CSV table of C-alpha atoms and ligand atoms in Angstrom, one decimal:
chain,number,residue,atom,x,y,z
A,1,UNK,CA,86.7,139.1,137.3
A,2,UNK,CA,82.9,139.7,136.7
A,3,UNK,CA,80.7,140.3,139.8
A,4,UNK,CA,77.2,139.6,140.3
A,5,UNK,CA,74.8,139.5,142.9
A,6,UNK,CA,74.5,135.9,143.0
A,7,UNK,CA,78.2,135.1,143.0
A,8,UNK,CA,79.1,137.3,145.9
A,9,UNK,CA,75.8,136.5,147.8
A,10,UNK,CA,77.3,133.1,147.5
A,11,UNK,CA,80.6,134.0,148.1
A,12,UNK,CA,79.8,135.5,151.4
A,13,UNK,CA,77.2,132.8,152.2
A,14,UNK,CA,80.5,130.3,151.6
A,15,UNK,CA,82.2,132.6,154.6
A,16,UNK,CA,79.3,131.5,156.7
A,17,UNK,CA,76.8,134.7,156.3
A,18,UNK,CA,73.1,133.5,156.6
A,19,UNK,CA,71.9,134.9,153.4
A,20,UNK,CA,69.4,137.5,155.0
A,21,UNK,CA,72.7,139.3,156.3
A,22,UNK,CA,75.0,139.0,153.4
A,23,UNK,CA,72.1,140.8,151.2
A,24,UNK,CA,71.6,143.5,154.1
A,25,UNK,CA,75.2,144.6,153.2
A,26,UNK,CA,74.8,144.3,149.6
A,27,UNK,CA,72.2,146.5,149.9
A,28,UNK,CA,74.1,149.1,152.2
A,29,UNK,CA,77.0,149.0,149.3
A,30,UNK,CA,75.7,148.8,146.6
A,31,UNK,CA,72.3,150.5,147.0
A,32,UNK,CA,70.5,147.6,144.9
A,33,UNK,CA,67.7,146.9,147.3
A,34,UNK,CA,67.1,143.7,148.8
A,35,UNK,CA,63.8,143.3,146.8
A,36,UNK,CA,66.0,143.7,143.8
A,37,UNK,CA,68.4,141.2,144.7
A,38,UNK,CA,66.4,138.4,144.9
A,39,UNK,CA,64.5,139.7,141.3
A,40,UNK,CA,67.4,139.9,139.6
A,41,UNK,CA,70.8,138.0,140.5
A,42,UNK,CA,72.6,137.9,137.6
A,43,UNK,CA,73.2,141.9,137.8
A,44,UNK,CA,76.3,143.3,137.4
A,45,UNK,CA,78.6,144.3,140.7
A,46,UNK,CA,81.5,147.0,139.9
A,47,UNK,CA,84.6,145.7,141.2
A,48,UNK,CA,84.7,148.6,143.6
A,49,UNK,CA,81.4,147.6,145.5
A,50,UNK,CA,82.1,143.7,145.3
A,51,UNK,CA,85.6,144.9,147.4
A,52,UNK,CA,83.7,146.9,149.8
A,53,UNK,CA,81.1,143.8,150.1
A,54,UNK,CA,84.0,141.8,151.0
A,55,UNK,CA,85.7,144.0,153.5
A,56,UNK,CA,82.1,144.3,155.4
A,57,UNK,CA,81.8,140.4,154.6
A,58,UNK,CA,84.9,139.4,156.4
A,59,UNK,CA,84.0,141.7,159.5
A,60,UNK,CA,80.9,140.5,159.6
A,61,UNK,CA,82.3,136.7,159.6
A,62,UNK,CA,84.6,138.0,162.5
A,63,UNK,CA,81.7,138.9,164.3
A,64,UNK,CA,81.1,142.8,164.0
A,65,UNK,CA,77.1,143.4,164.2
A,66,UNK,CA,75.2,144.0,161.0
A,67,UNK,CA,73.6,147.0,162.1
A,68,UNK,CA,77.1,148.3,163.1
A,69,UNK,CA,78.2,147.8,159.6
A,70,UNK,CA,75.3,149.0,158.4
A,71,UNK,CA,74.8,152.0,160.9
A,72,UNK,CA,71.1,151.5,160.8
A,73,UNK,CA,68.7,149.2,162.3
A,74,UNK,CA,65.1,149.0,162.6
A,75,UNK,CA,62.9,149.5,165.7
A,76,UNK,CA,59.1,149.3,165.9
A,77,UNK,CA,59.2,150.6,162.0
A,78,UNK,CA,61.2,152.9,162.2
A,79,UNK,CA,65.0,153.1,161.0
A,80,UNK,CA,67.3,154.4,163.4
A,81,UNK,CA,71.1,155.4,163.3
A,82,UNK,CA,73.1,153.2,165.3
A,83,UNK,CA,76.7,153.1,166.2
A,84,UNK,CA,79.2,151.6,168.5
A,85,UNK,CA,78.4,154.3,171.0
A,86,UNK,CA,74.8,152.7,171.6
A,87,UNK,CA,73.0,149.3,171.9
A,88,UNK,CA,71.4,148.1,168.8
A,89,UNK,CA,68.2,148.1,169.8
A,90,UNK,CA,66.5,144.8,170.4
A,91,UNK,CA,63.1,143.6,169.5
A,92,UNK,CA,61.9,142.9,173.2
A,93,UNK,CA,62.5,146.6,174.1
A,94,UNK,CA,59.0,147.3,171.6
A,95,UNK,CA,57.2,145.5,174.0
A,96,UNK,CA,58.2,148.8,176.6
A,97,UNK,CA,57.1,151.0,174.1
A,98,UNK,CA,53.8,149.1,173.3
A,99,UNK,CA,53.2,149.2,177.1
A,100,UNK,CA,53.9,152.8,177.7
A,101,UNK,CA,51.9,153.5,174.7
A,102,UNK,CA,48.7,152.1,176.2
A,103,UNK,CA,49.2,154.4,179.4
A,104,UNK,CA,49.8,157.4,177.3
A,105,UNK,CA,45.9,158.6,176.0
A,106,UNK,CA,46.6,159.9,172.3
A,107,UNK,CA,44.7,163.0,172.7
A,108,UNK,CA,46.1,164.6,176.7
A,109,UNK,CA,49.6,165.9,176.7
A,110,UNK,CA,51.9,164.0,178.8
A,111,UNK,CA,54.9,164.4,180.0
A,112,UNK,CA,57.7,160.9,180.4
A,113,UNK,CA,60.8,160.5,180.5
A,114,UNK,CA,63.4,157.5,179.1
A,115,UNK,CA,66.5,156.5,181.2
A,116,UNK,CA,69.9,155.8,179.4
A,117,UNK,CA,68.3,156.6,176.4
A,118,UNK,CA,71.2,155.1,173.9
A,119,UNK,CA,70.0,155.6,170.4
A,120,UNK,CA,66.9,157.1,171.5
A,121,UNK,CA,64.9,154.2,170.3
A,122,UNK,CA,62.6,154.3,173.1
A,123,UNK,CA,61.9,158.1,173.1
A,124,UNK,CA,61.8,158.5,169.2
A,125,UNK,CA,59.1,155.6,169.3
A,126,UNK,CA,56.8,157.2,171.8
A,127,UNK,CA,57.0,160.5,170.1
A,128,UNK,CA,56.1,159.6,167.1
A,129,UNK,CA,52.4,157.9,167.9
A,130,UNK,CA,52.1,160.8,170.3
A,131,UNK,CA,52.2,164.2,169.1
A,132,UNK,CA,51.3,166.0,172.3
A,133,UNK,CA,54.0,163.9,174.6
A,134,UNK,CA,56.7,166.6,175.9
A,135,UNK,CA,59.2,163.8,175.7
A,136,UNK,CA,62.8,163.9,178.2
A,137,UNK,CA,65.6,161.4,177.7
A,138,UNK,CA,68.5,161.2,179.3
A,139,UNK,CA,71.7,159.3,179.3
A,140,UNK,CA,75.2,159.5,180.7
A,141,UNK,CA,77.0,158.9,177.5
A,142,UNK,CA,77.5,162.2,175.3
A,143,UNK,CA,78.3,160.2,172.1
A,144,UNK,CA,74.8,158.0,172.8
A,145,UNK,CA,73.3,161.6,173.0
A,146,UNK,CA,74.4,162.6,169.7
A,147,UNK,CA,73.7,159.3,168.3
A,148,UNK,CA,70.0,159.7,170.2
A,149,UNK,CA,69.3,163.7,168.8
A,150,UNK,CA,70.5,162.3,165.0
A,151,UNK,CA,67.4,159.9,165.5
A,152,UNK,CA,65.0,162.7,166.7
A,153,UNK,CA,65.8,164.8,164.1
A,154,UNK,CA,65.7,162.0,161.6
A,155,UNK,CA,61.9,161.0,162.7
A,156,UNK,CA,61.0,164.9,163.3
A,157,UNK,CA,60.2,163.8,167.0
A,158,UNK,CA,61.2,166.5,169.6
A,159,UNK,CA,62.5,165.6,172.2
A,160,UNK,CA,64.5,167.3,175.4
A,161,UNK,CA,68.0,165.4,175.8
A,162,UNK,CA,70.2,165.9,178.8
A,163,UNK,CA,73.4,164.5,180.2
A,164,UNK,CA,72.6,162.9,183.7
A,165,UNK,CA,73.6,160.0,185.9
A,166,UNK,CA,70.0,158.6,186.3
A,167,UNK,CA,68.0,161.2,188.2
A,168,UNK,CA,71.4,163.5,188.7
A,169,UNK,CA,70.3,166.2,186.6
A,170,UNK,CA,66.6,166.3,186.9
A,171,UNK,CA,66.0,168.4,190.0
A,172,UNK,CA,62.4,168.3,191.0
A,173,UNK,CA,60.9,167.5,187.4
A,174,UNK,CA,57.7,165.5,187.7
A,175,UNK,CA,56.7,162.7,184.7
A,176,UNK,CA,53.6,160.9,184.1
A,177,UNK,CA,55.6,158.0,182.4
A,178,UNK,CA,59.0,156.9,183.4
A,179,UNK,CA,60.3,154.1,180.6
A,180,UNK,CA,63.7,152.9,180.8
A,181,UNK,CA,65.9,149.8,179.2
A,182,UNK,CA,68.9,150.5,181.6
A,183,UNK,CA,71.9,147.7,181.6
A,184,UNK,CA,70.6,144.7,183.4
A,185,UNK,CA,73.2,141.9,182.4
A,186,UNK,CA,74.8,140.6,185.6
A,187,UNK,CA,79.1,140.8,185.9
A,188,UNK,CA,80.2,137.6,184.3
A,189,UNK,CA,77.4,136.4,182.7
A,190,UNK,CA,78.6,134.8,180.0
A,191,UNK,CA,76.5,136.1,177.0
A,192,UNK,CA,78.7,139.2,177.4
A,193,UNK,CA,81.5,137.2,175.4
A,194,UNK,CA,78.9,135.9,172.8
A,195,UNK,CA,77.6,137.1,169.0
A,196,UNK,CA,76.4,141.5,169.3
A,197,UNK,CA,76.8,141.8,172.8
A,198,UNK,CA,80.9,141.2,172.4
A,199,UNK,CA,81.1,144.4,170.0
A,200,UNK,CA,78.3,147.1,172.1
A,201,UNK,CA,79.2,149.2,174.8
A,202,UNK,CA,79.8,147.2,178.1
A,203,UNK,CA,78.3,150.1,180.3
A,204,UNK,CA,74.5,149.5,178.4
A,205,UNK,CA,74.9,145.8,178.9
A,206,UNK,CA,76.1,145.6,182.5
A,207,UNK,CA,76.4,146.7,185.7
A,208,UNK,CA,79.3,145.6,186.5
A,209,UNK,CA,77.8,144.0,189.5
A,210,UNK,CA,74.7,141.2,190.2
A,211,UNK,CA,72.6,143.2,187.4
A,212,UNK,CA,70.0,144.6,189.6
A,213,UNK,CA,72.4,147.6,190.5
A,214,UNK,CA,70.9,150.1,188.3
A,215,UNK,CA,67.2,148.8,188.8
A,216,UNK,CA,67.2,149.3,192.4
A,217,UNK,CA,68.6,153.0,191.5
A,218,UNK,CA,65.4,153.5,189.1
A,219,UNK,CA,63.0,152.1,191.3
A,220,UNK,CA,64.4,154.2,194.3
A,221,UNK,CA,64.3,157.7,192.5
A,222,UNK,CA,61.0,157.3,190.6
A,223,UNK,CA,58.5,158.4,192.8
A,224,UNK,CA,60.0,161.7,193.8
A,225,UNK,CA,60.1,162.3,189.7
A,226,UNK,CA,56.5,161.0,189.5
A,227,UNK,CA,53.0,162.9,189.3
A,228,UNK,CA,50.9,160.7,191.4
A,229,UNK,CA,49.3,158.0,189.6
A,230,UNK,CA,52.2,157.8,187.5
A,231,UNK,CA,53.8,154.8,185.6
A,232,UNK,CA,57.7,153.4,186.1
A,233,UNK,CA,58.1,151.0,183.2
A,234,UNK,CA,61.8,148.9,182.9
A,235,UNK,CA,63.2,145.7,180.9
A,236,UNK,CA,64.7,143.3,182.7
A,237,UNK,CA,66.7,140.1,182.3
A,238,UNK,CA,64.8,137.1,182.2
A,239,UNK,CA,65.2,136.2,185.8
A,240,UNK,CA,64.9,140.0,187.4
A,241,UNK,CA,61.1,140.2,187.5
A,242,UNK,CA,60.3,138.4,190.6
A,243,UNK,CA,63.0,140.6,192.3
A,244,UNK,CA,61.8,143.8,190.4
A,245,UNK,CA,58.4,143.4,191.6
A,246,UNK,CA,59.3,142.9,195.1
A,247,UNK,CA,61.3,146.9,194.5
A,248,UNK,CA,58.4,148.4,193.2
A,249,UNK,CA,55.8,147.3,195.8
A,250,UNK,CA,58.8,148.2,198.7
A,251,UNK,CA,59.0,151.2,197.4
A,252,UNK,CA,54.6,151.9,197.1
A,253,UNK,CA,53.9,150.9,193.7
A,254,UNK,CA,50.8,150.0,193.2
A,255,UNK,CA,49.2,147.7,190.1
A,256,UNK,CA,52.5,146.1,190.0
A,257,UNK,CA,53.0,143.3,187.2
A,258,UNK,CA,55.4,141.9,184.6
A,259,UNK,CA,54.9,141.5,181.4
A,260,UNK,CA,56.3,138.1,178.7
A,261,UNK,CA,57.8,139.0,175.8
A,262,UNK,CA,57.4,136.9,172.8
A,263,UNK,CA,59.8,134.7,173.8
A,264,UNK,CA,57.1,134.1,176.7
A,265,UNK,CA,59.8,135.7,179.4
A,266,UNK,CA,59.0,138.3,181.9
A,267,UNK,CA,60.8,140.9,180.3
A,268,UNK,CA,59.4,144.2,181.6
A,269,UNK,CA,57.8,144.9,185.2
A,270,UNK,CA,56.4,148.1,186.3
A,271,UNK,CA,53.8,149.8,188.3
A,272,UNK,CA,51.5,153.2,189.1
A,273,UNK,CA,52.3,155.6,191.8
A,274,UNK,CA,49.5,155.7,193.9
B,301,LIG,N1,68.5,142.5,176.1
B,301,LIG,C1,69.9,142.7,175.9
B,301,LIG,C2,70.5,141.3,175.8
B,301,LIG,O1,70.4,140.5,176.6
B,301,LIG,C3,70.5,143.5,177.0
B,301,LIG,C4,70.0,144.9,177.0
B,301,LIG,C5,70.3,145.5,178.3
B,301,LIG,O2,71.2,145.2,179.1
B,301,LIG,N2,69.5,146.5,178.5
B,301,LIG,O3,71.1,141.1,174.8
């Protein structure tokens, strides 16, 4: 049987694939870009890529994530490796970065560290609009960490990794930024049994307790790894912020605020060490 883009964009569409992802794994397949697909549909599929289009379709229609099929996934522009090991990155997290951004002057060097770095979309990000930043990352999964160095070297961004329970490992380094997108879902919730979140790692997603667990841990160790007027920036689940202000200023944050995403929900709080 003769295979073309059309007919198996259709046939996967037919297994319930909103077109957008049924020609993101075309592409990843087949190599014909997305650009081309939609230019030219009647082109010719070997039967060997129009197999492994299906295999990927019918994960995909069992709910595996696209970017885990795909191993890639894009974050503020940039295309990162991703794998079981990590969270894919999410679109609300470059709202983190665009805030730490703005408290990192392009032209001083600076020093910040990322918490549970996963794929190292945060750090990779930073790095790359600032050349001078001696960026840290951390995480306590080794296999995020080698997902997370893939990235660096991928964007040329240098960055220090180390293996560390939150602070654990840091001794008495100071930062002038600390960023982090630690796991904020509460136990139970039940968007952990729904669409991505089903297939990523259940310790970046969760606590295991009333989601605030790893926040209060963050808030609590920050200013002894602060310079003073330094920034703690975290994400947060949509109904944390009130809470996660109320840590910061307990524990002498000053300028302390939350931020919408563009979903218009507080999504990341933070504040300056005096
Ligand atoms: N924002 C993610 C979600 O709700 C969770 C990420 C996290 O726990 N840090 O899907």
């Amino acid at each position: 049987m003769k295979h073309t883009v059309a007919s198996l964009i259709s046939q996967a569409r037919q297994c319930g694939l909103p077109s957008l992802e049924a020609r993101l794994l075309l592409e990843h397949v087949s190599a014909i870009s997305r650009t081309r697909q939609a230019a030219w549909p009647e082109a010719e599929v070997s039967a060997t890529t129009a197999e492994r289009f299906q295999v990927l379709t019918n994960r995909r229609a069992a709910g595996e994530p696209v970017a885990y099929l795909v191993g890639t996934r894009e974050f503020f522009s940039l295309e990162l490796e991703v794998s079981p090991a990590v969270l894919i990155p999410r679109p609300e997290t470059e709202l983190l970065v665009e805030l730490a951004l703005e408290r990192l002057p392009l032209d001083q060097p600076r020093r910040a560290l990322d918490l549970g770095t996963g794929s190292g979309a945060i750090p990779v990000s930073l790095r790359k609009h600032r050349p001078q930043l001696a960026m840290y990352a951390i995480d306590i999964s080794n296999d995020a960490l080698e997902v997370a160095a893939r990235n660096a070297e991928r964007h040329s961004t240098p960055i220090l990794f180390a293996r560390s329970n939150w602070y654990t490992e840091l001794a008495d380094e100071r930062f002038d930024l600390i960023i982090s997108n630690p796991p904020y879902i509460a136990a139970g919730d039940a968007h952990l049994n729904e669409g991505d979140l089903r297939f990523e790692p259940a310790g970046a997603l969760s606590d295991g307790a009333d989601g605030m667990l790893h926040i209060r841990q963050i808030v609590a160790g920050a200013a002894t790894h602060l310079r003073p007027g330094g920034w703690l920036l975290f994400e947060h689940g949509y109904d944390q912020a009130e809470t996660s202000r109320h840590l910061l200023n307990q524990a002498g944050f000053q300028a302390v605020c939350s931020w919408r995403d563009l979903a218009g929900i507080e999504r990341v709080s933070g504040g300056r060490l005096p």
